[in-house]
Structure formats: C-alpha cells, structure tokens
C-alpha cells in the first residue's frame, strides 16, 4: 500500500542564506528605528571572509553598516577564525544606492511598491495553525540553537550551520498518522565521533521536539548522513538574501508568489501583503469557518487597491469561498497603506523573522487572532 507522505525543511540561523536574511532585516530595523518612513530594499551576499551589502535605501538616518553587520554575525555565533568566516575579520563591502524615483512616484501616493501575487495560509493541524512538518523542522533547529548558545556543555562541539527535515505520513482523511523520517545535519568541530553526534541529536533534540506518539520502529533517522559536517557557513557555501522562501513561509504546503521578504520595508507588498493574507487565513481557521485556508492577493505597481483576491478553503468550509472573499474585500482594507496601519508595520520588528520562519510565532502582529469575532459575523 502506498503512503501519503509530505516533507518540509528548516535551516539554522547560521546557515549562509539565513545570515544574509538576518543582515538584510537588521539593516531594515536600523532604518525604521529612527526613520519609520524610510524605504529599504536591502540584499546581502556572503562568502568566505566576506559580506557584500547592496540594494536601494532612501532614509534620513545614518547606519554604521560595518558595525551593524559584525554585530549580527557575532550574535549568530561566528566568532572564531577557524570557521573561515567570523565577525571580527570578515570584510564588509557596501554597495547600497538610493531607491529609483520612478518607483517612489507610485509608492508615495499609497500604491503598491511592485506588481506580483502573494499567498497566505493556515491549517488546523497544529496549535500555531501551521503545517506540522514545517513546525517540527523549525523547532528542531530552535532547540539545537538554544543548546549551542545557552547550554553548550550538552553538545560542546556544535557550530552555527545546521539543517532539519521532517517527513510526515498522513491518513486518508488528512490527519497526521506518524513521523516517517527525520533528518538533522549539524556543523561540528573536528574529532568528534559520528556516533556521539547521532546519540546526542536523538537525546537532546529529536526527543524534545517530536511527540513520542508519532514515532515508531519504522521511523527513519538520518543524522549528519554524509558522516562529516565540519566545513559550513559561508566558507562551505555562499549565502544570499531571499533564497529560503519556502522555509520562511509554509514549507511547501501552500503556494508562494516568488518574492522574498527579508530586507524589504512594508511598502513592498511582497512582504506586507503576504503578512496580511496570513493574518486573514489564520483568523478564518481560528474562527472555525474552515479547517484549511489559502488566500491569494495580487497588486499592480503604483496602484492602491488589489487587482484580485481569491480564497480557497480546500473544501473544508461550510461558507462558500466567494462569500468569504467578498466579505474580506468589503470589510478589510487591503491597500498597502491599510495593511501597514492595521498591522503597525513601520516598526523595527523584522530581524527575528529572518530565522525560523515568518509565521507561526506569536511575537509578530500578523499572528494575532484579533479578527476572529469579525469573521464570525459573516
């Protein structure tokens, strides 16, 4: 009999792409701290001993970019020269320019900062209204990072780069049956036995995250499956802002519009509209209207109102999808200005989103369940 399997992955804050996301969002936060109306589209590239920060920024404030970048790298954990990438010795190159005035013409009047489509998603299979495979993957990485930063005596050989992947088996009715496979790869110091890493990851990480009721004798585990992961971070692989967009969103369980989030101020609908649709979808599911909900919205550059809005509850709602979408368009302001004001997005709140997912954590305003009663009036 064939199995119904679904897989999601996560990466640690020390993954080279996530370093870049965090630098980009740290720049955004630094601008918004002193200049809430600042415009930021910040990109980052990381390689051996090198960080390049570029993009377009228009602001009235000053940022000490090298100091900011080094602080982010230090806080992530790249503090030793032996990593071939560390906060004190890496070169920081600044190639930032001002935003195009052609784009500003449309944004200054309240229009969208670009064209494109964005998606929001929620499902009732976890308390966070997120896909379970992704949440478990994020939690594995979070526990690993907590040990590395706050309880290093448990696993003293840990280095910052890591990945996790969880495969779930589903029943025919869509409920979770079991965990089929767990993959954890963690960078480590030389001269540590593979068997010790395997045992420690099982004991201190997997057992802390995956419910025992979902594990069985047939569950497969792949811990550092190549047998060695000493070379990591930007020395092992170049990093780029915006290259982990499925990790950032729903682990592949929902569509993605293609636009990255990190480094973009909230006038960029790639970011703000994706947050707004997640906010709506989560509140719809939390209100009991549907067990699963995907919302797509699209914009044209410089145009205030959305070009389209589509609700898909995947056959789990007693309310027709068109009724829900019409209700949203009539009662919720989906203009860029309306989204920014409703979620209070002109604040320095973004760097924490740049690792371990933008969704499913209550520290962000787009995760608030403050529209449940609104949707229950529908």
PDB file of C-alpha atoms in Angstrom, residues 29 104 112 180 210 351:
ATOM      1  CA  UNK A  29      15.256  47.570  11.545  1.00  0.00           C
ATOM      2  CA  UNK A 104       8.761  56.295  -5.482  1.00  0.00           C
ATOM      3  CA  UNK A 112       1.954  49.100  -4.204  1.00  0.00           C
ATOM      4  CA  UNK A 180       8.138   8.744   8.700  1.00  0.00           C
ATOM      5  CA  UNK A 210       8.800  15.171  18.096  1.00  0.00           C
ATOM      6  CA  UNK A 351      15.134  40.707  12.245  1.00  0.00           C
TER       7      UNK A 351
END
